[in-house]
Amino acid sequence: MDTLPIFVRDHADGQLFPWKYQVEASKRFGLTLAQIEEVALERGILPARYQRNRTIISVSDQLTLFRSSVAVIGCGGLGGYVVEELARLGVGKIVVIDPDVFEEHNLNRQLFSSPENLDTAKVEAAARRIGEINPAVTLVPVQTAFSPENGAELLAGCQLAVDALDSIQVRLELAEVCTTLNIPLVHGAIAGWFGHVTTQFPGDDSVQAIYRSWTSGKGVEQSLGNPSFTPAVVASLEVAEVCKLLLGRGTPLRGRQAIIDLLSMEMHVINILEGHKETE
Amino acid sequence: MNITVKLFASFRAGRFDVETGDYPDGTTVADVADLLNLPQSELGIMMVNNRHVKLDYQLVDGDTLALFPLLGGG
């Protein structure tokens, strides 16, 4: 009788495990695609879908990503691209939180929106999409609004959170919940041609520093709107930060804010914590 | 006194990227924002010589003020 590890070994093409055998193993052994993926990765066999990751993400890194849980708060412009990129990267569990359904004004930029999806919950569309592009990833759709009351429960078990919200008030609340839970928060915000990104580590108050002069309401996105490309750029920068944090690689934007101007094609990186503390 | 003002993102539209001008003594960050017709509700990060400041900060000769709009979309 074949065992799963033997099946994986015998059907690997070199160190790569083709998708069709991942599916066959799932049926033969009555396990999920995710369970097969973990068994393969544990034995140093890379599911072939990740082969172009391989130079920068080793098989053991890929296993680390597979065993990671990331919460994405907001599933609109930023959130759609963040969820898509995390799933393609191979992050094993993605919790996506958003109370809204797709509306017509989302169609210019929100990745999971389509004319057929109008009035469909954004998180439901996300679950369907991830089921199509990488069914070995577990996507947990949560159709509710993030708040200080439910935040700790929603983020429980996640190693880090990604801010894809469209409300400054809720961002500040999310940053506080992350501080309480002692997890990092990758923050992104957009308006028109512009955006910014930072990574708040536990104990830092980076998001509060960025919005220190905010009192109420929205930012300049209210008048500028958001085109198709700005969320894709800023979401991609956020996912690069997530990848680095999960793998303990590179230099994250800790205490620094990257400010992106796609109209002038400029990126400025400014310090947000030292000056912030000195002038308090 | 001479103040260099650097504007970023949407603040540049119809204004400038960087400009050095003569301002009266005692000019604050809020005064500069008013002169440039920048609504206070749109002001995000404000820095003088790379240090974060508030609206009531009094500028001195030779300061460089950088103003960034508040972005909150997702």
Short mmCIF file of C-alpha atoms in Angstrom, two decimals:
data_model
loop_
_atom_site.label_atom_id
_atom_site.label_comp_id
_atom_site.label_asym_id
_atom_site.label_seq_id
_atom_site.Cartn_x
_atom_site.Cartn_y
_atom_site.Cartn_z
CA MET A 1 0.00 0.00 0.00
CA ASP A 2 1.34 3.36 -1.10
CA THR A 3 1.80 5.93 1.58
CA LEU A 4 1.49 9.64 0.87
CA PRO A 5 5.21 10.40 1.33
CA ILE A 6 6.08 7.60 -1.08
CA PHE A 7 3.48 8.84 -3.57
CA VAL A 8 4.94 12.36 -3.39
CA ARG A 9 8.49 11.08 -3.84
CA ASP A 10 7.59 8.78 -6.75
CA HIS A 11 5.61 11.46 -8.58
CA ALA A 12 8.05 14.32 -8.07
CA ASP A 13 9.75 15.57 -11.20
CA GLY A 14 13.19 16.24 -9.76
CA GLN A 15 12.43 18.36 -6.69
CA LEU A 16 9.14 19.60 -8.15
CA PHE A 17 5.71 18.12 -7.45
CA PRO A 18 3.32 18.73 -10.37
CA TRP A 19 -0.15 20.08 -9.64
CA LYS A 20 -1.96 17.16 -11.30
CA TYR A 21 -0.34 14.76 -8.79
CA GLN A 22 -1.15 17.09 -5.90
CA VAL A 23 -4.81 16.81 -6.98
CA GLU A 24 -4.52 13.04 -7.49
CA ALA A 25 -2.93 12.58 -4.06
CA SER A 26 -5.72 14.62 -2.49
CA LYS A 27 -8.33 12.27 -4.00
CA ARG A 28 -6.42 9.05 -3.38
CA PHE A 29 -5.58 9.75 0.25
CA GLY A 30 -8.75 11.69 1.11
CA LEU A 31 -6.77 14.74 2.25
CA THR A 32 -7.02 18.42 1.37
CA LEU A 33 -4.74 20.00 -1.22
CA ALA A 34 -3.26 21.99 1.67
CA GLN A 35 -2.39 18.82 3.59
CA ILE A 36 -0.68 17.35 0.51
CA GLU A 37 1.25 20.60 0.03
CA GLU A 38 2.54 20.48 3.59
CA VAL A 39 3.68 16.85 3.28
CA ALA A 40 5.54 17.64 0.05
CA LEU A 41 7.22 20.76 1.47
CA GLU A 42 8.22 18.93 4.66
CA ARG A 43 10.11 16.47 2.47
CA GLY A 44 11.89 19.18 0.51
CA ILE A 45 9.66 18.74 -2.53
CA LEU A 46 8.34 22.01 -3.98
CA PRO A 47 4.85 22.11 -5.47
CA ALA A 48 5.70 22.95 -9.09
CA ARG A 49 3.47 26.04 -9.08
CA TYR A 50 6.07 27.79 -6.90
CA GLN A 51 9.10 26.97 -9.07
CA ARG A 52 9.63 30.60 -10.13
CA ASN A 53 9.74 31.56 -6.44
CA ARG A 54 12.62 29.19 -5.87
CA THR A 55 15.64 31.44 -6.25
CA ILE A 56 14.44 33.95 -3.68
CA ILE A 57 12.23 31.62 -1.63
CA SER A 58 13.76 28.24 -0.73
CA VAL A 59 11.68 25.12 -0.12
CA SER A 60 11.96 25.62 3.65
CA ASP A 61 10.94 29.29 3.20
CA GLN A 62 7.98 28.08 1.18
CA LEU A 63 7.03 25.80 4.10
CA THR A 64 7.30 28.79 6.45
CA LEU A 65 4.93 30.76 4.20
CA PHE A 66 2.59 27.77 4.01
CA ARG A 67 2.42 27.62 7.82
CA SER A 68 1.80 31.37 8.12
CA SER A 69 -1.52 33.07 8.83
CA VAL A 70 -2.05 36.64 7.70
CA ALA A 71 -5.10 38.86 8.26
CA VAL A 72 -6.08 41.35 5.56
CA ILE A 73 -8.43 44.05 6.80
CA GLY A 74 -10.36 45.50 3.88
CA CYS A 75 -11.03 43.72 0.58
CA GLY A 76 -11.38 46.63 -1.82
CA GLY A 77 -8.70 48.31 -3.92
CA LEU A 78 -5.67 47.41 -1.80
CA GLY A 79 -7.17 44.27 -0.26
CA GLY A 80 -7.97 42.57 -3.58
CA TYR A 81 -4.39 42.79 -4.79
CA VAL A 82 -2.96 41.95 -1.35
CA VAL A 83 -5.08 38.77 -1.09
CA GLU A 84 -4.28 37.73 -4.67
CA GLU A 85 -0.53 38.19 -4.19
CA LEU A 86 -0.45 36.45 -0.80
CA ALA A 87 -2.29 33.45 -2.29
CA ARG A 88 0.03 33.22 -5.28
CA LEU A 89 3.02 33.57 -2.95
CA GLY A 90 1.74 30.53 -1.06
CA VAL A 91 0.80 31.99 2.34
CA GLY A 92 -1.16 29.09 3.85
CA LYS A 93 -3.96 30.93 5.62
CA ILE A 94 -5.44 34.30 4.77
CA VAL A 95 -8.19 35.82 6.90
CA VAL A 96 -9.95 38.56 4.94
CA ILE A 97 -12.28 40.96 6.71
CA ASP A 98 -14.72 43.34 4.99
CA PRO A 99 -18.42 44.05 5.55
CA ASP A 100 -19.21 45.35 2.06
CA VAL A 101 -20.63 44.09 -1.22
CA PHE A 102 -19.28 45.18 -4.62
CA GLU A 103 -20.80 48.30 -6.13
CA GLU A 104 -20.44 49.73 -9.61
CA HIS A 105 -17.95 52.43 -8.55
CA ASN A 106 -15.55 49.64 -7.43
CA LEU A 107 -15.18 48.26 -10.97
CA ASN A 108 -12.40 50.66 -12.03
CA ARG A 109 -9.88 49.16 -9.61
CA GLN A 110 -11.00 46.43 -7.22
CA LEU A 111 -9.48 43.18 -8.44
CA PHE A 112 -12.26 40.81 -7.41
CA SER A 113 -15.09 43.02 -8.70
CA SER A 114 -16.85 42.32 -11.98
CA PRO A 115 -20.29 43.12 -13.40
CA GLU A 116 -21.40 39.62 -12.34
CA ASN A 117 -20.15 40.23 -8.79
CA LEU A 118 -22.15 43.41 -8.14
CA ASP A 119 -24.03 43.06 -4.83
CA THR A 120 -21.86 40.04 -3.91
CA ALA A 121 -19.93 40.19 -0.63
CA LYS A 122 -16.32 41.19 -1.34
CA VAL A 123 -14.97 38.46 0.93
CA GLU A 124 -17.13 35.85 -0.81
CA ALA A 125 -15.74 36.93 -4.20
CA ALA A 126 -12.24 36.73 -2.69
CA ALA A 127 -12.86 33.16 -1.49
CA ARG A 128 -14.09 32.14 -4.93
CA ARG A 129 -11.10 33.74 -6.67
CA ILE A 130 -8.55 32.13 -4.35
CA GLY A 131 -10.32 28.78 -4.82
CA GLU A 132 -9.62 29.21 -8.54
CA ILE A 133 -6.01 30.42 -8.44
CA ASN A 134 -4.56 28.50 -5.48
CA PRO A 135 -6.91 26.03 -3.80
CA ALA A 136 -4.09 24.85 -1.51
CA VAL A 137 -4.45 28.17 0.33
CA THR A 138 -7.10 28.46 3.06
CA LEU A 139 -9.00 31.71 2.72
CA VAL A 140 -11.21 32.60 5.67
CA PRO A 141 -13.85 35.13 4.56
CA VAL A 142 -15.23 37.30 7.36
CA GLN A 143 -18.07 39.56 6.27
CA THR A 144 -18.03 41.97 9.13
CA ALA A 145 -16.67 45.41 9.98
CA PHE A 146 -13.41 45.43 11.97
CA SER A 147 -13.77 47.22 15.30
CA PRO A 148 -11.92 47.53 18.61
CA GLU A 149 -14.58 45.20 20.08
CA ASN A 150 -14.17 42.29 17.64
CA GLY A 151 -10.59 42.99 16.51
CA ALA A 152 -8.66 40.75 18.89
CA GLU A 153 -10.95 37.83 18.14
CA LEU A 154 -10.77 38.36 14.36
CA LEU A 155 -6.97 38.52 14.33
CA ALA A 156 -6.42 35.64 16.77
CA GLY A 157 -3.86 33.19 15.44
CA CYS A 158 -2.55 35.55 12.73
CA GLN A 159 1.16 36.43 12.79
CA LEU A 160 0.59 39.78 11.21
CA ALA A 161 -2.07 42.07 9.82
CA VAL A 162 -2.26 44.01 6.56
CA ASP A 163 -4.08 47.33 6.51
CA ALA A 164 -6.21 47.64 3.37
CA LEU A 165 -8.85 49.83 4.99
CA ASP A 166 -10.39 53.03 3.62
CA SER A 167 -11.01 54.71 6.96
CA ILE A 168 -8.38 56.53 9.01
CA GLN A 169 -10.40 56.04 12.18
CA VAL A 170 -10.53 52.25 11.73
CA ARG A 171 -6.83 52.18 10.77
CA LEU A 172 -5.93 53.77 14.08
CA GLU A 173 -8.13 51.23 15.88
CA LEU A 174 -6.49 48.37 13.93
CA ALA A 175 -3.04 49.68 14.87
CA GLU A 176 -4.03 49.64 18.54
CA VAL A 177 -5.41 46.11 18.36
CA CYS A 178 -2.15 44.95 16.71
CA THR A 179 -0.18 46.59 19.52
CA THR A 180 -2.32 44.78 22.10
CA LEU A 181 -1.84 41.46 20.27
CA ASN A 182 1.88 42.14 19.87
CA ILE A 183 1.85 41.53 16.09
CA PRO A 184 3.25 43.68 13.27
CA LEU A 185 0.96 45.69 11.01
CA VAL A 186 1.78 46.50 7.40
CA HIS A 187 0.02 49.78 6.64
CA GLY A 188 -0.88 51.17 3.23
CA ALA A 189 -3.08 54.06 2.09
CA ILE A 190 -3.83 55.59 -1.29
CA ALA A 191 -5.39 58.65 -2.96
CA GLY A 192 -5.27 59.45 -6.67
CA TRP A 193 -1.71 59.07 -7.98
CA PHE A 194 -0.31 58.82 -4.46
CA GLY A 195 0.16 56.35 -1.66
CA HIS A 196 2.21 55.45 1.36
CA VAL A 197 3.37 52.34 3.18
CA THR A 198 4.94 51.61 6.54
CA THR A 199 5.41 48.59 8.79
CA GLN A 200 4.50 49.05 12.41
CA PHE A 201 6.31 46.69 14.77
CA PRO A 202 4.85 45.86 18.19
CA GLY A 203 5.59 48.74 20.54
CA ASP A 204 5.97 51.32 17.75
CA ASP A 205 3.23 53.84 17.08
CA SER A 206 3.96 54.32 13.38
CA VAL A 207 0.37 54.58 12.15
CA GLN A 208 -0.49 57.06 14.88
CA ALA A 209 2.59 59.07 13.88
CA ILE A 210 1.50 59.21 10.24
CA TYR A 211 -1.98 60.42 11.17
CA ARG A 212 -0.98 62.67 14.07
CA SER A 213 -2.61 65.74 12.49
CA TRP A 214 -5.83 63.92 11.54
CA THR A 215 -8.96 64.94 13.42
CA SER A 216 -11.89 63.50 11.47
CA GLY A 217 -13.10 62.44 8.04
CA LYS A 218 -11.33 61.13 4.99
CA GLY A 219 -8.08 62.15 3.30
CA VAL A 220 -7.60 63.68 -0.14
CA GLU A 221 -8.93 60.46 -1.76
CA GLN A 222 -12.35 61.99 -1.19
CA SER A 223 -11.69 64.50 -3.98
CA LEU A 224 -9.03 62.59 -5.97
CA GLY A 225 -10.66 59.14 -6.08
CA ASN A 226 -8.50 56.13 -6.90
CA PRO A 227 -7.49 54.83 -10.35
CA SER A 228 -6.66 51.22 -11.26
CA PHE A 229 -2.89 51.34 -10.83
CA THR A 230 -2.28 53.03 -7.48
CA PRO A 231 -3.84 50.25 -5.36
CA ALA A 232 -1.86 47.65 -7.33
CA VAL A 233 1.44 49.46 -6.63
CA VAL A 234 0.82 50.10 -2.94
CA ALA A 235 -0.65 46.61 -2.34
CA SER A 236 2.44 45.07 -3.94
CA LEU A 237 4.73 47.07 -1.66
CA GLU A 238 2.67 45.87 1.31
CA VAL A 239 2.97 42.22 0.22
CA ALA A 240 6.74 42.59 -0.22
CA GLU A 241 6.85 43.76 3.40
CA VAL A 242 4.70 40.80 4.51
CA CYS A 243 6.98 38.35 2.69
CA LYS A 244 10.06 39.85 4.35
CA LEU A 245 8.50 39.79 7.81
CA LEU A 246 7.31 36.18 7.50
CA LEU A 247 10.73 35.03 6.30
CA GLY A 248 12.80 37.36 8.50
CA ARG A 249 14.50 38.75 5.43
CA GLY A 250 15.72 42.16 4.26
CA THR A 251 15.01 45.55 5.82
CA PRO A 252 11.36 46.34 6.49
CA LEU A 253 9.96 49.88 6.62
CA ARG A 254 10.22 49.99 10.41
CA GLY A 255 9.97 53.56 11.64
CA ARG A 256 10.04 54.67 8.02
CA GLN A 257 7.27 55.68 5.66
CA ALA A 258 7.61 55.17 1.91
CA ILE A 259 5.67 57.88 0.10
CA ILE A 260 4.87 57.06 -3.52
CA ASP A 261 4.07 59.70 -6.13
CA LEU A 262 3.18 58.06 -9.45
CA LEU A 263 2.54 61.42 -11.12
CA SER A 264 6.13 62.58 -10.62
CA MET A 265 7.45 58.99 -10.40
CA GLU A 266 9.14 59.68 -7.09
CA MET A 267 9.43 57.65 -3.92
CA HIS A 268 10.47 59.37 -0.71
CA VAL A 269 11.29 57.46 2.45
CA ILE A 270 11.01 59.53 5.60
CA ASN A 271 11.59 58.71 9.25
CA ILE A 272 8.37 58.80 11.19
CA LEU A 273 9.24 57.74 14.72
CA GLU A 274 12.29 59.68 15.93
CA GLY A 275 10.99 63.15 15.11
CA HIS A 276 7.53 62.12 16.23
CA LYS A 277 8.75 61.24 19.71
CA GLU A 278 11.07 64.25 20.01
CA THR A 279 8.33 66.77 19.37
CA GLU A 280 5.59 65.16 21.47
CA MET B 1 13.33 85.49 6.72
CA ASN B 2 13.92 82.87 4.05
CA ILE B 3 11.86 79.68 4.20
CA THR B 4 12.05 76.84 1.71
CA VAL B 5 8.73 75.08 1.22
CA LYS B 6 8.59 71.60 -0.31
CA LEU B 7 5.23 70.30 -1.42
CA PHE B 8 4.38 66.67 -2.10
CA ALA B 9 1.76 64.66 -3.98
CA SER B 10 -1.52 66.51 -4.65
CA PHE B 11 -0.26 69.72 -2.98
CA ARG B 12 1.94 70.33 -6.04
CA ALA B 13 -1.01 70.73 -8.43
CA GLY B 14 -1.27 74.42 -9.41
CA ARG B 15 1.47 75.34 -6.90
CA PHE B 16 5.09 74.18 -7.01
CA ASP B 17 7.41 71.35 -6.01
CA VAL B 18 9.87 73.49 -4.06
CA GLU B 19 10.12 77.24 -3.58
CA THR B 20 12.14 79.53 -1.32
CA GLY B 21 10.37 82.69 -0.25
CA ASP B 22 10.61 85.63 2.14
CA TYR B 23 8.22 85.30 5.10
CA PRO B 24 7.61 87.66 8.04
CA ASP B 25 9.16 86.80 11.41
CA GLY B 26 6.88 84.62 13.52
CA THR B 27 5.36 82.83 10.55
CA THR B 28 3.93 79.46 11.60
CA VAL B 29 3.31 76.29 9.61
CA ALA B 30 -0.41 77.15 9.68
CA ASP B 31 0.34 80.59 8.14
CA VAL B 32 2.25 79.00 5.26
CA ALA B 33 -0.58 76.52 4.67
CA ASP B 34 -3.10 79.41 4.63
CA LEU B 35 -0.97 81.45 2.20
CA LEU B 36 -0.82 78.45 -0.13
CA ASN B 37 -4.54 77.80 0.21
CA LEU B 38 -3.98 74.33 1.64
CA PRO B 39 -7.00 73.30 3.75
CA GLN B 40 -5.94 72.22 7.23
CA SER B 41 -8.18 69.16 6.96
CA GLU B 42 -5.98 67.94 4.07
CA LEU B 43 -2.66 68.31 5.91
CA GLY B 44 -0.91 65.07 6.76
CA ILE B 45 2.74 64.93 7.70
CA MET B 46 4.45 68.28 8.31
CA MET B 47 8.19 68.38 8.79
CA VAL B 48 10.71 71.14 9.39
CA ASN B 49 14.31 70.18 8.62
CA ASN B 50 13.20 66.52 8.66
CA ARG B 51 11.58 66.74 12.11
CA HIS B 52 7.86 66.38 12.64
CA VAL B 53 6.07 69.56 13.67
CA LYS B 54 2.56 70.76 14.40
CA LEU B 55 0.58 73.61 12.84
CA ASP B 56 1.61 76.13 15.50
CA TYR B 57 5.34 75.59 14.96
CA GLN B 58 7.13 78.94 14.45
CA LEU B 59 9.55 78.88 11.55
CA VAL B 60 12.97 80.49 11.70
CA ASP B 61 15.21 81.83 8.96
CA GLY B 62 16.67 79.06 6.81
CA ASP B 63 14.06 76.41 7.72
CA THR B 64 12.87 73.89 5.16
CA LEU B 65 9.20 72.99 5.56
CA ALA B 66 7.82 69.85 3.90
CA LEU B 67 4.06 69.32 3.61
CA PHE B 68 2.37 66.05 2.69
CA PRO B 69 -1.36 65.58 2.15
CA LEU B 70 -3.43 63.21 4.25
CA LEU B 71 -4.09 59.98 2.36
CA GLY B 72 -6.64 57.54 3.71
CA GLY B 73 -8.02 55.48 0.83
CA GLY B 74 -7.77 51.77 0.35
#
